[in-house]
PDB file of C-alpha atoms in Angstrom:
ATOM      1  CA  MET A   1      -4.685 -69.445  61.925  1.00  0.00           C
ATOM      2  CA  ILE A   2      -7.934 -69.544  60.005  1.00  0.00           C
ATOM      3  CA  ILE A   3      -8.759 -68.805  56.456  1.00  0.00           C
ATOM      4  CA  THR A   4     -12.465 -68.249  55.850  1.00  0.00           C
ATOM      5  CA  GLY A   5     -13.747 -68.085  52.350  1.00  0.00           C
ATOM      6  CA  GLN A   6     -16.905 -68.484  50.301  1.00  0.00           C
ATOM      7  CA  GLU A   7     -18.763 -71.639  51.668  1.00  0.00           C
ATOM      8  CA  LEU A   8     -15.508 -73.064  53.432  1.00  0.00           C
ATOM      9  CA  THR A   9     -12.999 -72.639  56.086  1.00  0.00           C
ATOM     10  CA  LEU A  10      -9.388 -73.799  56.403  1.00  0.00           C
ATOM     11  CA  ARG A  11      -8.036 -74.185  59.914  1.00  0.00           C
ATOM     12  CA  ALA A  12      -4.136 -74.754  60.498  1.00  0.00           C
ATOM     13  CA  VAL A  13      -3.458 -77.603  62.535  1.00  0.00           C
ATOM     14  CA  THR A  14      -1.993 -76.425  65.863  1.00  0.00           C
ATOM     15  CA  LYS A  15       0.423 -78.414  68.091  1.00  0.00           C
ATOM     16  CA  LYS A  16      -2.460 -79.401  70.354  1.00  0.00           C
ATOM     17  CA  ASP A  17      -4.752 -80.389  67.254  1.00  0.00           C
ATOM     18  CA  ALA A  18      -1.847 -82.495  65.883  1.00  0.00           C
ATOM     19  CA  GLU A  19      -1.672 -84.432  69.352  1.00  0.00           C
ATOM     20  CA  LEU A  20      -5.399 -84.906  69.218  1.00  0.00           C
ATOM     21  CA  LEU A  21      -5.580 -86.061  65.537  1.00  0.00           C
ATOM     22  CA  LEU A  22      -2.712 -88.538  66.266  1.00  0.00           C
ATOM     23  CA  GLU A  23      -4.333 -89.950  69.361  1.00  0.00           C
ATOM     24  CA  GLN A  24      -7.942 -89.065  69.520  1.00  0.00           C
ATOM     25  CA  PRO A  25      -9.429 -87.611  66.389  1.00  0.00           C
ATOM     26  CA  GLU A  26     -12.952 -87.749  67.762  1.00  0.00           C
ATOM     27  CA  LYS A  27     -11.892 -85.368  70.550  1.00  0.00           C
ATOM     28  CA  TYR A  28     -10.373 -82.830  67.918  1.00  0.00           C
ATOM     29  CA  ALA A  29     -13.790 -82.917  66.202  1.00  0.00           C
ATOM     30  CA  GLU A  30     -15.616 -82.455  69.526  1.00  0.00           C
ATOM     31  CA  GLN A  31     -13.300 -79.503  70.595  1.00  0.00           C
ATOM     32  CA  HIS A  32     -13.983 -77.727  67.287  1.00  0.00           C
ATOM     33  CA  GLY A  33     -17.640 -78.659  67.107  1.00  0.00           C
ATOM     34  CA  LEU A  34     -17.116 -80.614  63.895  1.00  0.00           C
ATOM     35  CA  THR A  35     -18.573 -83.932  62.493  1.00  0.00           C
ATOM     36  CA  LEU A  36     -15.790 -86.404  61.958  1.00  0.00           C
ATOM     37  CA  PRO A  37     -15.891 -88.326  58.789  1.00  0.00           C
ATOM     38  CA  GLU A  38     -15.685 -92.077  58.979  1.00  0.00           C
ATOM     39  CA  ARG A  39     -12.170 -92.789  57.745  1.00  0.00           C
ATOM     40  CA  TRP A  40     -10.567 -89.335  58.635  1.00  0.00           C
ATOM     41  CA  PRO A  41      -7.788 -88.574  59.239  1.00  0.00           C
ATOM     42  CA  HIS A  42      -6.752 -90.490  56.159  1.00  0.00           C
ATOM     43  CA  VAL A  43      -3.609 -92.437  55.841  1.00  0.00           C
ATOM     44  CA  HIS A  44      -1.515 -89.612  54.181  1.00  0.00           C
ATOM     45  CA  LEU A  45      -2.566 -87.154  56.679  1.00  0.00           C
ATOM     46  CA  ASN A  46      -1.725 -89.708  59.631  1.00  0.00           C
ATOM     47  CA  ILE A  47       1.728 -90.203  57.957  1.00  0.00           C
ATOM     48  CA  HIS A  48       2.386 -86.444  57.936  1.00  0.00           C
ATOM     49  CA  LEU A  49       1.180 -85.434  61.336  1.00  0.00           C
ATOM     50  CA  PRO A  50       3.998 -86.782  63.422  1.00  0.00           C
ATOM     51  CA  PHE A  51       6.573 -84.723  61.351  1.00  0.00           C
ATOM     52  CA  TYR A  52       4.537 -81.751  61.513  1.00  0.00           C
ATOM     53  CA  HIS A  53       4.056 -82.158  65.234  1.00  0.00           C
ATOM     54  CA  GLU A  54       7.848 -82.386  65.651  1.00  0.00           C
ATOM     55  CA  LEU A  55       8.307 -79.311  63.463  1.00  0.00           C
ATOM     56  CA  LEU A  56       6.017 -77.343  65.721  1.00  0.00           C
ATOM     57  CA  GLN A  57       7.772 -78.579  68.814  1.00  0.00           C
ATOM     58  CA  ARG A  58      10.988 -77.150  67.406  1.00  0.00           C
ATOM     59  CA  ASP A  59       9.547 -73.801  66.564  1.00  0.00           C
ATOM     60  CA  ILE A  60       5.756 -72.748  66.949  1.00  0.00           C
ATOM     61  CA  ARG A  61       6.278 -70.250  64.090  1.00  0.00           C
ATOM     62  CA  ASN A  62       6.293 -73.140  61.718  1.00  0.00           C
ATOM     63  CA  GLN A  63       2.350 -73.397  62.248  1.00  0.00           C
ATOM     64  CA  GLY A  64       0.784 -73.246  58.835  1.00  0.00           C
ATOM     65  CA  TYR A  65       3.591 -75.202  57.157  1.00  0.00           C
ATOM     66  CA  GLY A  66       1.625 -78.438  57.662  1.00  0.00           C
ATOM     67  CA  PRO A  67      -1.858 -79.587  57.448  1.00  0.00           C
ATOM     68  CA  TRP A  68      -4.920 -77.419  57.314  1.00  0.00           C
ATOM     69  CA  VAL A  69      -8.471 -78.826  57.886  1.00  0.00           C
ATOM     70  CA  ILE A  70     -11.087 -77.957  55.366  1.00  0.00           C
ATOM     71  CA  THR A  71     -14.575 -77.440  56.839  1.00  0.00           C
ATOM     72  CA  ILE A  72     -17.992 -76.597  55.480  1.00  0.00           C
ATOM     73  CA  ASP A  73     -20.180 -75.493  58.141  1.00  0.00           C
ATOM     74  CA  THR A  74     -19.683 -78.083  60.914  1.00  0.00           C
ATOM     75  CA  SER A  75     -18.475 -80.839  58.619  1.00  0.00           C
ATOM     76  CA  ILE A  76     -14.888 -81.839  57.903  1.00  0.00           C
ATOM     77  CA  ALA A  77     -14.664 -81.783  54.048  1.00  0.00           C
ATOM     78  CA  GLY A  78     -11.004 -82.836  53.826  1.00  0.00           C
ATOM     79  CA  ASP A  79      -7.542 -81.375  54.386  1.00  0.00           C
ATOM     80  CA  ILE A  80      -4.794 -79.496  52.430  1.00  0.00           C
ATOM     81  CA  THR A  81      -1.140 -79.615  53.540  1.00  0.00           C
ATOM     82  CA  VAL A  82       1.951 -77.550  53.019  1.00  0.00           C
ATOM     83  CA  GLN A  83       4.190 -80.471  52.889  1.00  0.00           C
ATOM     84  CA  SER A  84       7.354 -78.712  54.226  1.00  0.00           C
ATOM     85  CA  ILE A  85       8.870 -75.329  55.162  1.00  0.00           C
ATOM     86  CA  PRO A  86       9.966 -73.267  52.057  1.00  0.00           C
ATOM     87  CA  ASN A  87      13.316 -74.361  50.481  1.00  0.00           C
ATOM     88  CA  ASP A  88      16.185 -71.830  49.884  1.00  0.00           C
ATOM     89  CA  LYS A  89      14.501 -70.795  46.677  1.00  0.00           C
ATOM     90  CA  GLY A  90      11.065 -70.090  48.541  1.00  0.00           C
ATOM     91  CA  GLU A  91       9.412 -73.166  47.053  1.00  0.00           C
ATOM     92  CA  ILE A  92       6.799 -75.310  48.838  1.00  0.00           C
ATOM     93  CA  TRP A  93       4.706 -78.381  47.727  1.00  0.00           C
ATOM     94  CA  ILE A  94       1.128 -78.910  48.679  1.00  0.00           C
ATOM     95  CA  GLY A  95      -1.084 -81.971  48.742  1.00  0.00           C
ATOM     96  CA  TYR A  96      -4.844 -82.240  49.456  1.00  0.00           C
ATOM     97  CA  TYR A  97      -7.533 -84.769  50.192  1.00  0.00           C
ATOM     98  CA  ILE A  98     -11.307 -84.242  49.769  1.00  0.00           C
ATOM     99  CA  GLU A  99     -13.847 -86.432  51.409  1.00  0.00           C
ATOM    100  CA  PRO A 100     -15.656 -88.581  48.726  1.00  0.00           C
ATOM    101  CA  GLY A 101     -19.033 -86.851  49.494  1.00  0.00           C
ATOM    102  CA  GLU A 102     -17.615 -83.428  48.837  1.00  0.00           C
ATOM    103  CA  ARG A 103     -15.730 -84.134  45.475  1.00  0.00           C
ATOM    104  CA  ASN A 104     -16.749 -82.356  42.219  1.00  0.00           C
ATOM    105  CA  LYS A 105     -18.262 -79.529  44.133  1.00  0.00           C
ATOM    106  CA  GLY A 106     -15.481 -77.037  43.788  1.00  0.00           C
ATOM    107  CA  VAL A 107     -14.241 -77.762  47.315  1.00  0.00           C
ATOM    108  CA  ALA A 108     -10.770 -78.577  46.226  1.00  0.00           C
ATOM    109  CA  SER A 109     -10.385 -75.628  43.867  1.00  0.00           C
ATOM    110  CA  LYS A 110     -11.410 -73.241  46.682  1.00  0.00           C
ATOM    111  CA  ALA A 111      -9.256 -74.768  49.287  1.00  0.00           C
ATOM    112  CA  ILE A 112      -6.155 -74.833  46.952  1.00  0.00           C
ATOM    113  CA  LYS A 113      -6.826 -71.110  45.966  1.00  0.00           C
ATOM    114  CA  TYR A 114      -7.323 -69.910  49.535  1.00  0.00           C
ATOM    115  CA  LEU A 115      -4.272 -71.726  50.850  1.00  0.00           C
ATOM    116  CA  SER A 116      -2.173 -70.634  47.881  1.00  0.00           C
ATOM    117  CA  ASN A 117      -3.109 -67.026  48.370  1.00  0.00           C
ATOM    118  CA  TRP A 118      -2.154 -67.215  52.044  1.00  0.00           C
ATOM    119  CA  ALA A 119       1.171 -69.031  51.260  1.00  0.00           C
ATOM    120  CA  ILE A 120       2.331 -66.610  48.420  1.00  0.00           C
ATOM    121  CA  SER A 121       1.538 -63.732  50.849  1.00  0.00           C
ATOM    122  CA  GLN A 122       4.339 -65.019  53.142  1.00  0.00           C
ATOM    123  CA  SER A 123       7.619 -63.328  52.677  1.00  0.00           C
ATOM    124  CA  ASP A 124       9.499 -66.610  52.429  1.00  0.00           C
ATOM    125  CA  ILE A 125       7.390 -68.269  49.662  1.00  0.00           C
ATOM    126  CA  THR A 126       7.835 -67.509  46.031  1.00  0.00           C
ATOM    127  CA  ARG A 127       6.380 -70.611  44.225  1.00  0.00           C
ATOM    128  CA  ILE A 128       4.023 -73.498  45.207  1.00  0.00           C
ATOM    129  CA  TYR A 129       3.877 -76.860  43.449  1.00  0.00           C
ATOM    130  CA  ALA A 130       1.323 -79.554  43.427  1.00  0.00           C
ATOM    131  CA  GLU A 131       1.266 -83.012  41.621  1.00  0.00           C
ATOM    132  CA  CYS A 132      -1.453 -85.163  40.467  1.00  0.00           C
ATOM    133  CA  ASP A 133      -1.953 -88.237  38.246  1.00  0.00           C
ATOM    134  CA  HIS A 134      -2.617 -86.786  34.744  1.00  0.00           C
ATOM    135  CA  SER A 135      -5.602 -89.064  34.485  1.00  0.00           C
ATOM    136  CA  ASN A 136      -7.166 -87.496  37.618  1.00  0.00           C
ATOM    137  CA  VAL A 137      -9.378 -85.212  35.706  1.00  0.00           C
ATOM    138  CA  SER A 138     -10.989 -83.724  38.862  1.00  0.00           C
ATOM    139  CA  SER A 139      -7.635 -82.940  40.526  1.00  0.00           C
ATOM    140  CA  VAL A 140      -6.278 -81.451  37.167  1.00  0.00           C
ATOM    141  CA  LYS A 141      -9.391 -79.230  36.930  1.00  0.00           C
ATOM    142  CA  ALA A 142      -9.128 -78.194  40.672  1.00  0.00           C
ATOM    143  CA  LEU A 143      -5.466 -77.018  40.272  1.00  0.00           C
ATOM    144  CA  GLN A 144      -6.303 -75.256  36.876  1.00  0.00           C
ATOM    145  CA  ASN A 145      -9.277 -73.521  38.547  1.00  0.00           C
ATOM    146  CA  ALA A 146      -7.194 -72.364  41.464  1.00  0.00           C
ATOM    147  CA  GLY A 147      -4.766 -70.708  39.037  1.00  0.00           C
ATOM    148  CA  TYR A 148      -2.088 -73.340  38.700  1.00  0.00           C
ATOM    149  CA  LEU A 149      -0.220 -73.926  35.445  1.00  0.00           C
ATOM    150  CA  LEU A 150       1.220 -77.032  34.224  1.00  0.00           C
ATOM    151  CA  HIS A 151       5.032 -76.872  34.996  1.00  0.00           C
ATOM    152  CA  HIS A 152       6.137 -80.376  33.773  1.00  0.00           C
ATOM    153  CA  ARG A 153       5.147 -83.990  33.428  1.00  0.00           C
ATOM    154  CA  PHE A 154       7.047 -86.867  34.913  1.00  0.00           C
ATOM    155  CA  LYS A 155       6.184 -90.589  34.565  1.00  0.00           C
ATOM    156  CA  GLY A 156       2.446 -90.075  34.517  1.00  0.00           C
ATOM    157  CA  LEU A 157       2.488 -87.291  37.030  1.00  0.00           C
ATOM    158  CA  ASP A 158       1.627 -83.640  36.144  1.00  0.00           C
ATOM    159  CA  VAL A 159       3.491 -81.117  38.257  1.00  0.00           C
ATOM    160  CA  TYR A 160       1.582 -77.792  38.537  1.00  0.00           C
ATOM    161  CA  SER A 161       2.948 -74.511  39.831  1.00  0.00           C
ATOM    162  CA  TYR A 162       1.501 -71.241  41.276  1.00  0.00           C
ATOM    163  CA  SER A 163       3.437 -68.045  41.893  1.00  0.00           C
TER     164      SER A 163
END
């Protein structure tokens, strides 16, 4: 699955992509004609990939309910992840990481908006949540620009929702 928008593209990680990213990220980049950032995939994505790979092994229809790679032209700009399949209320959580050189350029806002529009169009998703440290002004702004509203605060974290 690919979501193409203004200036950037989101590519859902496939089962094969997950295997490459876990074992040989440079081959993933080569196969997709992309430039691999120095420290990518980052630690949070590396933690999530084995769980997502297992989810895809159980049912390929789970593709999209995991990491998506954000690209600008031929460069990896970061990633955005649906962190689980929808719960019984149709809720999911997302997380994102933007490469340092791409921060404060609107990349996060666009990626969040594109993925959120795709997710909310799925019949089993009714609400999307994302959290960030309330002092992370760039992340707060990215969520707000993507149409998220503050849902609640908990111990220094702001939880935003989109529906």
